[in-house]
Coordinates of C-alpha atoms and ligand atoms in Angstrom, one line a residue:
M6 CA -13.0 144.1 192.3
T7 CA -10.9 147.2 192.6
T8 CA -7.5 147.1 194.3
A9 CA -8.7 149.5 196.9
A10 CA -11.2 146.8 198.0
V11 CA -8.5 144.2 198.6
I12 CA -6.3 146.5 200.7
D13 CA -6.2 145.5 204.3
H14 CA -7.2 148.9 205.7
T15 CA -6.9 149.6 209.4
E16 CA -10.5 150.8 209.1
R17 CA -10.0 153.5 211.7
D18 CA -12.2 156.6 211.4
P19 CA -9.8 159.4 210.3
W20 CA -11.4 161.9 212.7
E21 CA -10.6 159.5 215.6
V22 CA -7.1 159.2 214.4
A23 CA -6.8 163.0 214.1
L24 CA -8.0 163.5 217.6
E25 CA -5.7 160.8 219.0
Q26 CA -2.7 162.5 217.3
F27 CA -3.8 165.9 218.6
D28 CA -4.2 164.5 222.2
I29 CA -0.7 163.0 222.2
A30 CA 0.8 166.4 221.4
A31 CA -1.6 168.2 223.7
D32 CA -0.5 165.9 226.6
K33 CA 3.1 166.6 225.9
L34 CA 2.5 170.3 225.7
H35 CA 0.4 170.2 229.0
L36 CA -2.2 172.2 227.0
D37 CA -4.8 174.0 229.0
P38 CA -8.1 171.9 229.2
N39 CA -10.2 174.8 227.8
M40 CA -7.9 175.2 224.8
R41 CA -7.9 171.5 224.3
G42 CA -11.7 171.6 224.2
I43 CA -11.7 174.4 221.6
L44 CA -9.1 172.7 219.4
R45 CA -10.8 169.2 219.6
E46 CA -13.8 170.5 217.6
C47 CA -14.2 172.0 214.1
Q48 CA -15.5 175.5 214.2
R49 CA -17.8 175.1 211.2
E50 CA -19.2 171.9 209.5
L51 CA -21.4 172.5 206.4
I52 CA -23.3 169.6 204.8
V53 CA -25.0 170.2 201.5
H54 CA -27.3 168.1 199.4
F55 CA -27.8 169.2 195.8
P56 CA -29.4 167.9 192.6
V57 CA -27.5 167.4 189.3
R58 CA -29.2 166.5 186.1
M59 CA -27.3 163.5 184.6
A60 CA -26.6 162.7 181.0
D61 CA -29.7 160.4 180.7
G62 CA -32.0 163.2 182.0
A63 CA -32.3 161.6 185.5
V64 CA -31.8 163.9 188.5
K65 CA -29.2 162.7 191.1
V66 CA -28.8 164.2 194.5
F67 CA -25.2 164.5 195.7
T68 CA -23.9 165.2 199.2
G69 CA -21.0 167.6 199.8
Y70 CA -19.1 169.0 202.8
R71 CA -17.0 172.1 203.7
V72 CA -15.5 172.2 207.1
Q73 CA -13.4 174.8 208.8
H74 CA -11.5 173.5 211.8
N75 CA -9.8 176.6 213.2
V76 CA -9.3 180.0 211.6
S77 CA -7.4 181.8 214.3
R78 CA -4.2 182.3 212.3
G79 CA -6.0 183.4 209.1
P80 CA -8.6 182.3 206.5
G81 CA -9.5 178.7 206.0
K82 CA -7.4 176.8 203.5
G83 CA -7.8 173.3 202.2
G84 CA -8.5 171.1 199.2
I85 CA -11.7 169.7 197.8
R86 CA -11.9 165.9 197.3
Y87 CA -14.2 164.0 194.9
H88 CA -14.5 160.3 196.0
P89 CA -17.3 157.8 196.6
S90 CA -16.1 157.2 200.1
V91 CA -15.9 160.8 201.3
T92 CA -17.5 161.2 204.8
L93 CA -17.9 164.0 207.2
G94 CA -15.4 162.4 209.6
E95 CA -12.8 162.2 206.9
V96 CA -13.4 165.9 205.9
K97 CA -13.2 167.0 209.5
A98 CA -9.9 165.1 210.0
L99 CA -8.5 166.6 206.8
A100 CA -9.6 170.1 207.9
M101 CA -7.8 169.7 211.3
W102 CA -4.7 168.4 209.6
M103 CA -4.7 171.5 207.4
T104 CA -4.8 173.7 210.6
W105 CA -1.6 172.0 211.9
K106 CA 0.0 171.9 208.4
C107 CA -0.4 175.6 207.9
A108 CA 0.9 176.3 211.4
V109 CA 3.9 173.9 211.1
V110 CA 5.2 175.7 208.0
G111 CA 4.2 179.1 209.5
I112 CA 1.8 180.3 206.8
P113 CA -1.1 182.6 207.9
Y114 CA -4.0 180.2 207.3
G115 CA -6.4 178.2 209.3
G116 CA -7.5 174.7 208.4
A117 CA -10.4 173.7 206.1
K118 CA -11.4 171.0 203.7
G119 CA -14.2 170.0 201.4
G120 CA -15.5 167.0 199.6
V121 CA -18.3 165.6 197.4
V122 CA -19.5 162.0 197.6
C123 CA -19.3 161.0 193.9
D124 CA -17.4 158.8 191.5
P125 CA -15.8 161.1 189.0
K126 CA -14.6 158.1 187.0
T127 CA -18.1 157.4 185.9
M128 CA -19.0 161.0 185.1
S129 CA -18.5 163.1 181.9
N130 CA -16.6 166.3 181.9
Q131 CA -19.9 168.2 181.5
Q132 CA -21.5 166.5 184.5
L133 CA -18.4 167.2 186.6
E134 CA -18.6 170.9 185.6
T135 CA -22.3 171.1 186.6
L136 CA -21.6 169.3 189.9
T137 CA -18.7 171.6 190.6
R138 CA -20.5 174.8 189.9
R139 CA -23.5 173.8 192.0
Y140 CA -21.3 172.6 194.9
A141 CA -19.3 175.9 194.7
T142 CA -22.6 177.8 194.9
E143 CA -23.8 175.7 197.9
I144 CA -20.5 176.3 199.9
M145 CA -20.4 180.0 198.9
V146 CA -21.7 180.9 202.4
L147 CA -18.2 179.9 203.6
I148 CA -15.6 180.5 200.9
G149 CA -14.0 183.7 199.7
P150 CA -10.5 185.2 199.2
E151 CA -10.5 186.6 202.8
R152 CA -12.5 183.7 204.3
D153 CA -11.8 180.2 203.0
I154 CA -9.8 179.3 199.9
P155 CA -10.2 175.8 198.4
A156 CA -7.6 174.0 196.3
P157 CA -7.4 170.6 194.5
D158 CA -7.2 167.3 196.3
I159 CA -8.0 163.7 195.2
N160 CA -9.8 163.7 191.8
T161 CA -10.0 167.4 191.5
N162 CA -7.6 169.5 189.5
S163 CA -6.8 173.0 188.0
Q164 CA -9.9 172.8 185.8
T165 CA -12.1 172.1 188.8
M166 CA -10.6 175.2 190.5
A167 CA -11.2 177.3 187.3
W168 CA -14.9 176.3 187.4
I169 CA -15.2 177.3 191.1
M170 CA -13.3 180.6 190.5
D171 CA -15.7 181.4 187.6
T172 CA -18.8 180.4 189.5
Y173 CA -17.8 182.6 192.5
S174 CA -16.8 185.5 190.2
M175 CA -20.2 185.3 188.3
H176 CA -22.1 185.5 191.6
H177 CA -20.0 188.5 192.7
G178 CA -19.9 190.4 189.4
Y179 CA -16.1 190.7 189.3
T180 CA -13.2 188.4 188.7
A181 CA -11.9 186.9 192.0
P182 CA -8.9 184.8 191.3
A183 CA -7.8 184.6 195.0
V184 CA -10.9 182.5 195.9
V185 CA -9.2 179.3 195.0
T186 CA -5.6 178.1 194.4
G187 CA -4.3 175.5 192.1
K188 CA -5.8 177.3 189.1
P189 CA -4.5 177.2 185.6
L190 CA -1.8 179.8 184.8
S191 CA -4.0 181.6 182.4
I192 CA -6.4 182.8 185.2
G193 CA -4.0 183.6 188.0
G194 CA -2.4 180.2 188.8
S195 CA 1.1 180.1 190.0
E196 CA 4.2 178.7 188.4
G197 CA 5.3 175.5 190.2
R198 CA 2.0 174.7 191.9
N199 CA 1.5 171.4 190.0
E200 CA 4.7 169.9 191.4
A201 CA 4.7 171.8 194.7
T202 CA 3.5 169.0 197.0
A203 CA 6.0 166.6 195.6
R204 CA 8.8 169.2 195.5
G205 CA 8.1 170.1 199.1
A206 CA 8.1 166.4 200.1
V207 CA 11.4 165.8 198.3
Y208 CA 13.0 168.8 200.1
T209 CA 12.0 167.2 203.4
I210 CA 13.4 163.8 202.2
I211 CA 16.7 165.6 201.3
E212 CA 16.8 167.1 204.8
A213 CA 16.0 163.7 206.4
S214 CA 18.7 162.0 204.4
K215 CA 21.3 164.6 205.6
H216 CA 20.2 163.9 209.2
L217 CA 20.4 160.1 208.7
G218 CA 23.5 160.1 206.5
L219 CA 21.6 158.4 203.8
D220 CA 22.9 158.8 200.2
L221 CA 19.9 159.5 197.9
D222 CA 22.0 158.8 194.8
G223 CA 21.1 155.2 194.0
A224 CA 18.6 155.0 196.9
R225 CA 15.6 152.7 196.3
V226 CA 12.3 154.5 196.3
V227 CA 8.8 153.1 196.4
V228 CA 5.7 155.3 195.7
Q229 CA 2.1 154.3 196.5
G230 CA -0.3 156.3 194.4
F231 CA 0.6 157.8 191.0
G232 CA -1.4 161.0 190.8
N233 CA -0.2 164.5 191.4
A234 CA 1.7 163.9 194.6
G235 CA 3.0 160.4 193.6
L236 CA 4.0 161.0 190.0
F237 CA 6.0 164.2 190.7
S238 CA 7.6 162.7 193.8
A239 CA 8.8 159.7 191.6
K240 CA 10.1 162.1 188.9
L241 CA 11.9 164.4 191.4
M242 CA 13.5 161.5 193.3
Q243 CA 14.7 160.1 190.0
E244 CA 16.2 163.5 189.1
L245 CA 18.2 163.2 192.4
G246 CA 19.7 160.0 191.2
A247 CA 17.4 157.7 193.2
S248 CA 16.0 154.5 191.7
V249 CA 12.2 154.2 191.7
I250 CA 11.7 150.5 192.1
G251 CA 7.9 150.3 192.7
V252 CA 4.8 152.4 192.1
S253 CA 1.1 151.8 192.3
D254 CA -2.4 153.2 191.8
T255 CA -5.9 151.9 192.3
G256 CA -5.3 149.4 189.5
G257 CA -2.5 147.7 191.5
G258 CA 1.3 148.0 191.7
I259 CA 4.4 147.3 189.6
V260 CA 7.9 146.6 190.7
D261 CA 11.2 146.5 188.9
P262 CA 14.4 146.2 191.0
K263 CA 16.4 147.8 188.2
G264 CA 14.3 150.9 188.4
L265 CA 11.3 152.3 186.6
D266 CA 11.2 155.4 184.5
P267 CA 8.3 157.5 186.0
A268 CA 7.8 159.4 182.7
K269 CA 7.3 156.2 180.8
V270 CA 5.0 154.7 183.5
D271 CA 3.1 158.0 183.3
A272 CA 2.7 157.7 179.5
F273 CA 1.5 154.1 180.0
K274 CA -1.0 155.2 182.6
K275 CA -2.3 157.9 180.4
E276 CA -3.0 155.3 177.7
H277 CA -4.3 152.4 179.8
G278 CA -5.7 154.2 182.9
T279 CA -3.4 152.4 185.3
V280 CA 0.2 151.7 185.9
S281 CA -0.6 148.0 186.2
G282 CA 0.6 146.0 183.2
F283 CA 3.6 148.3 182.5
M284 CA 5.8 146.2 180.3
G285 CA 9.0 144.8 181.8
A286 CA 7.7 145.2 185.4
D287 CA 6.2 142.6 187.7
R288 CA 2.7 143.1 189.0
I289 CA 2.3 143.4 192.7
T290 CA -0.6 144.3 195.1
N291 CA -0.7 147.6 196.9
S292 CA -0.2 145.7 200.2
E293 CA 2.9 144.0 198.9
L294 CA 4.2 147.3 197.5
L295 CA 4.2 148.9 200.9
E296 CA 6.3 146.1 202.3
L297 CA 9.0 146.2 199.7
D298 CA 12.6 146.5 200.9
C299 CA 13.6 150.1 200.1
D300 CA 15.3 153.2 201.4
V301 CA 12.4 155.7 201.0
L302 CA 8.7 154.7 201.0
I303 CA 6.4 157.5 199.8
P304 CA 2.7 156.9 200.5
A305 CA 1.0 159.3 198.1
A306 CA -2.5 157.8 197.7
I307 CA -5.1 157.9 200.5
E308 CA -5.3 157.6 204.3
N309 CA -5.2 154.4 206.4
Q310 CA -2.6 152.5 204.5
I311 CA 0.0 151.7 207.2
G312 CA -1.6 150.2 210.3
E313 CA -0.9 147.7 213.1
H314 CA -1.3 144.9 210.6
N315 CA 1.4 145.8 208.2
A316 CA 3.7 148.3 210.1
P317 CA 5.9 145.5 211.4
K318 CA 6.5 144.4 207.8
I319 CA 7.6 147.9 206.5
R320 CA 11.2 147.7 205.5
A321 CA 11.9 151.3 204.4
R322 CA 14.5 153.5 206.1
V323 CA 12.4 156.6 205.6
V324 CA 8.6 156.9 205.3
A325 CA 7.7 160.2 203.7
E326 CA 4.0 160.9 203.9
A327 CA 3.1 162.8 200.7
A328 CA -0.5 161.6 201.4
N329 CA -2.6 162.8 204.2
G330 CA -3.1 160.4 207.1
P331 CA -1.6 157.2 205.6
T332 CA -0.3 155.9 209.0
S333 CA -2.3 155.1 212.1
P334 CA -1.1 156.1 215.6
E335 CA -0.5 152.4 216.4
A336 CA 1.7 152.1 213.3
D337 CA 3.5 155.3 214.2
R338 CA 4.7 153.6 217.5
I339 CA 5.7 150.4 215.7
L340 CA 7.7 152.3 213.0
F341 CA 9.4 154.5 215.7
D342 CA 10.4 151.4 217.6
K343 CA 11.8 149.9 214.5
G344 CA 14.0 153.0 214.0
I345 CA 12.2 154.0 210.8
F346 CA 12.4 157.8 210.3
L347 CA 8.9 159.1 209.5
I348 CA 8.3 162.5 207.9
P349 CA 4.8 163.3 209.0
D350 CA 2.1 164.4 206.5
I351 CA 1.6 167.8 208.0
L352 CA 5.2 168.6 207.3
C353 CA 6.0 166.3 204.3
N354 CA 3.2 167.4 202.0
A355 CA 3.0 171.0 203.1
G356 CA 4.7 172.2 199.9
G357 CA 1.3 172.2 198.2
V358 CA -0.3 174.6 200.6
T359 CA 2.8 176.7 200.7
V360 CA 2.8 177.3 197.0
S361 CA -1.0 177.8 197.2
Y362 CA -0.2 180.5 199.7
F363 CA 2.3 182.0 197.2
E364 CA -0.4 181.8 194.5
W365 CA -3.0 183.6 196.7
V366 CA -0.4 186.3 197.6
Q367 CA 0.4 186.8 193.9
D368 CA -3.4 187.0 193.0
L369 CA -4.1 189.6 195.8
Q370 CA -1.1 191.7 194.6
N371 CA -1.6 191.1 190.9
L372 CA 2.1 190.5 190.7
F373 CA 3.5 187.2 189.5
W374 CA 6.8 185.5 190.4
R375 CA 9.1 183.4 188.3
E376 CA 9.2 179.6 188.9
A377 CA 12.8 179.9 190.2
T378 CA 11.6 182.4 192.9
I379 CA 8.7 180.1 193.9
N380 CA 10.9 177.0 194.2
A381 CA 13.6 178.9 196.2
R382 CA 11.0 180.3 198.6
L383 CA 9.4 176.9 198.9
K384 CA 12.7 175.4 199.8
E385 CA 13.4 178.0 202.4
V386 CA 10.0 177.2 204.1
M387 CA 10.4 173.4 203.9
V388 CA 14.0 173.4 205.2
K389 CA 13.2 175.8 208.1
S390 CA 10.1 173.8 209.0
F391 CA 11.9 170.5 208.9
S392 CA 14.6 171.9 211.2
D393 CA 12.0 173.3 213.7
V394 CA 10.4 169.9 213.9
L395 CA 13.6 167.9 214.1
E396 CA 14.8 170.2 216.9
M397 CA 11.6 169.6 218.8
S398 CA 11.9 165.8 218.3
K399 CA 15.5 165.8 219.5
K400 CA 14.7 168.1 222.5
H401 CA 11.9 165.8 223.7
K402 CA 13.2 162.5 222.3
I403 CA 10.0 162.0 220.5
D404 CA 9.0 160.9 217.0
M405 CA 8.7 163.4 214.2
R406 CA 4.9 163.3 214.1
T407 CA 4.5 164.2 217.8
A408 CA 7.2 166.9 217.3
A409 CA 5.4 168.4 214.3
Y410 CA 2.1 168.4 216.2
M411 CA 3.8 170.1 219.2
V412 CA 5.2 172.8 217.0
A413 CA 1.8 173.3 215.2
V414 CA -0.5 173.0 218.2
H415 CA 1.6 175.4 220.2
R416 CA 1.4 178.0 217.4
V417 CA -2.4 177.6 216.9
A418 CA -3.1 177.6 220.7
E419 CA -1.0 180.8 221.0
A420 CA -3.0 182.6 218.3
T421 CA -6.3 181.3 219.6
L422 CA -5.4 182.5 223.2
T423 CA -4.1 185.8 222.0
R424 CA -7.3 186.6 220.1
G425 CA -9.4 185.6 223.1
I426 CA -13.0 184.4 223.3
Y427 CA -15.7 186.4 221.5
P428 CA -17.8 188.1 222.7
Ligands
NAD22 P1 -4.6 162.2 192.8 O1 -6.1 162.0 192.6 O2 -3.9 163.1 191.8 O3 -3.9 160.8 192.9 C1 -4.2 159.8 193.8 C2 -3.5 158.6 193.3 O4 -3.6 157.6 194.3 C3 -4.0 158.0 192.0 O5 -3.0 157.5 191.2 C4 -4.9 156.8 192.5 O6 -5.1 155.8 191.6 C5 -4.1 156.4 193.7 N1 -4.9 155.7 194.7 C6 -6.1 156.0 195.2 N2 -6.4 155.0 196.1 C7 -5.4 154.1 196.1 C8 -5.2 152.9 196.9 N3 -6.1 152.5 197.7 N4 -4.0 152.3 196.6 C9 -3.1 152.7 195.8 N5 -3.3 153.9 195.0 C10 -4.4 154.5 195.2 O7 -4.4 162.8 194.2 P2 -3.2 163.7 194.8 O8 -3.5 165.1 194.7 O9 -1.9 163.1 194.3 O10 -3.4 163.3 196.4 C11 -2.8 162.1 196.9 C12 -2.6 162.3 198.4 O11 -1.8 163.4 198.6 C13 -3.9 162.5 199.2 O12 -3.8 162.0 200.5 C14 -3.9 164.1 199.3 O13 -4.7 164.5 200.4 C15 -2.5 164.3 199.5 N6 -2.1 165.7 199.2 C16 -2.2 166.2 197.9 C17 -1.8 167.5 197.7 C18 -1.8 168.1 196.3 O14 -1.4 169.3 196.2 N7 -2.3 167.4 195.3 C19 -1.3 168.3 198.7 C20 -1.2 167.8 200.0 C21 -1.6 166.4 200.2

């Protein structure tokens, strides 16, 4: 049995959650009913079924999705996820969250997302390449540098993006680096993209700690998920002087009150496939990990991790959502009442899409920036966005998620209204 299977999920459909979060902000904004109707739907939902020849010669048919929620503020932008439990509802929710995320940090994109129902852990590199190239071809009716620009998400990485970029370029007869972001540096990727999501999250944690008067030097940090977002968050928090006391992945969690060294845990994970079993640390379940007494809890795995069932047991001072959709609306209310400061996903993890935007700009201009420039510009965006959201939350005496949604929905509604209804 995998650890994922023993997690007590809230089992809420992510799309329902996304709509509920939107409705809360729309009510507060007294949003026009016509605008509400437009923004409650995704503009385009593409479902594809395609065959892939497997290693044993058998042909397997895979299902994939690409959804664009709203593209009023610019081309669609959003990652591609490979996971056995991908559903259309999940992809729609993730696309809607991308719309709000791009708006809350003020970058000129709409929201999109993609996914393929597959288990990459059981597939060879060759099969993954074949699957990726065929999926890219199937969704080519929607993607393009001016139309919709994919990026990595769960179980996809810079190599996946390279295959998509190459497939798109082969079909068009010229090299089109700006069709995807999160590419390797050698083909138009950006410095700093790998760490961008975590770096952006950490900038928001620093801003939150200033607001709360929390000293991050020596602060106890717990990270759920030890992939791109989780590993780099742990490393960057350690660099700030914080002590990473617990981390986890699908294989389970580990805890050491004296502090773990994320680089050593990473080396262990690379060798053994999981953080579980790391010497000197105690094993712990993912549910127990979330309930550890700590200063900063960083969910950096998947959605639906903090619900009504475990929110009362969360003992963190700050919850920083590096993952998308880890907290249900019911849990939001419980955490808010407990005085826990939550940095919502659409703000907290927007560093990834912000540096993706920088990568796209660099590709279109064929002019590349140094890492120091990227990080400085990222910091500027995250600090300004955090301040916009905090101001909204103080003004209306509301939680940070509702505030972030109000900032974002207002911007998207304004763009949609200004453009008008076609024809
Ligand atoms: P990843 O595939 O690199 O890592 C995911 C990690 O989570 C892995 O360590 C995996 O073992 C772990 N995990 C999966 N299910 C789990 C579970 N049930 N319990 C505990 N651990 C579990 O993915 P990533 O890119 O780091 O993405 C993680 C989250 O961050 C996702 O919600 C993603 O949408 C969000 N996010 C990522 C980026 C990015 O740039 N990578 C940007 C914005 C948001």
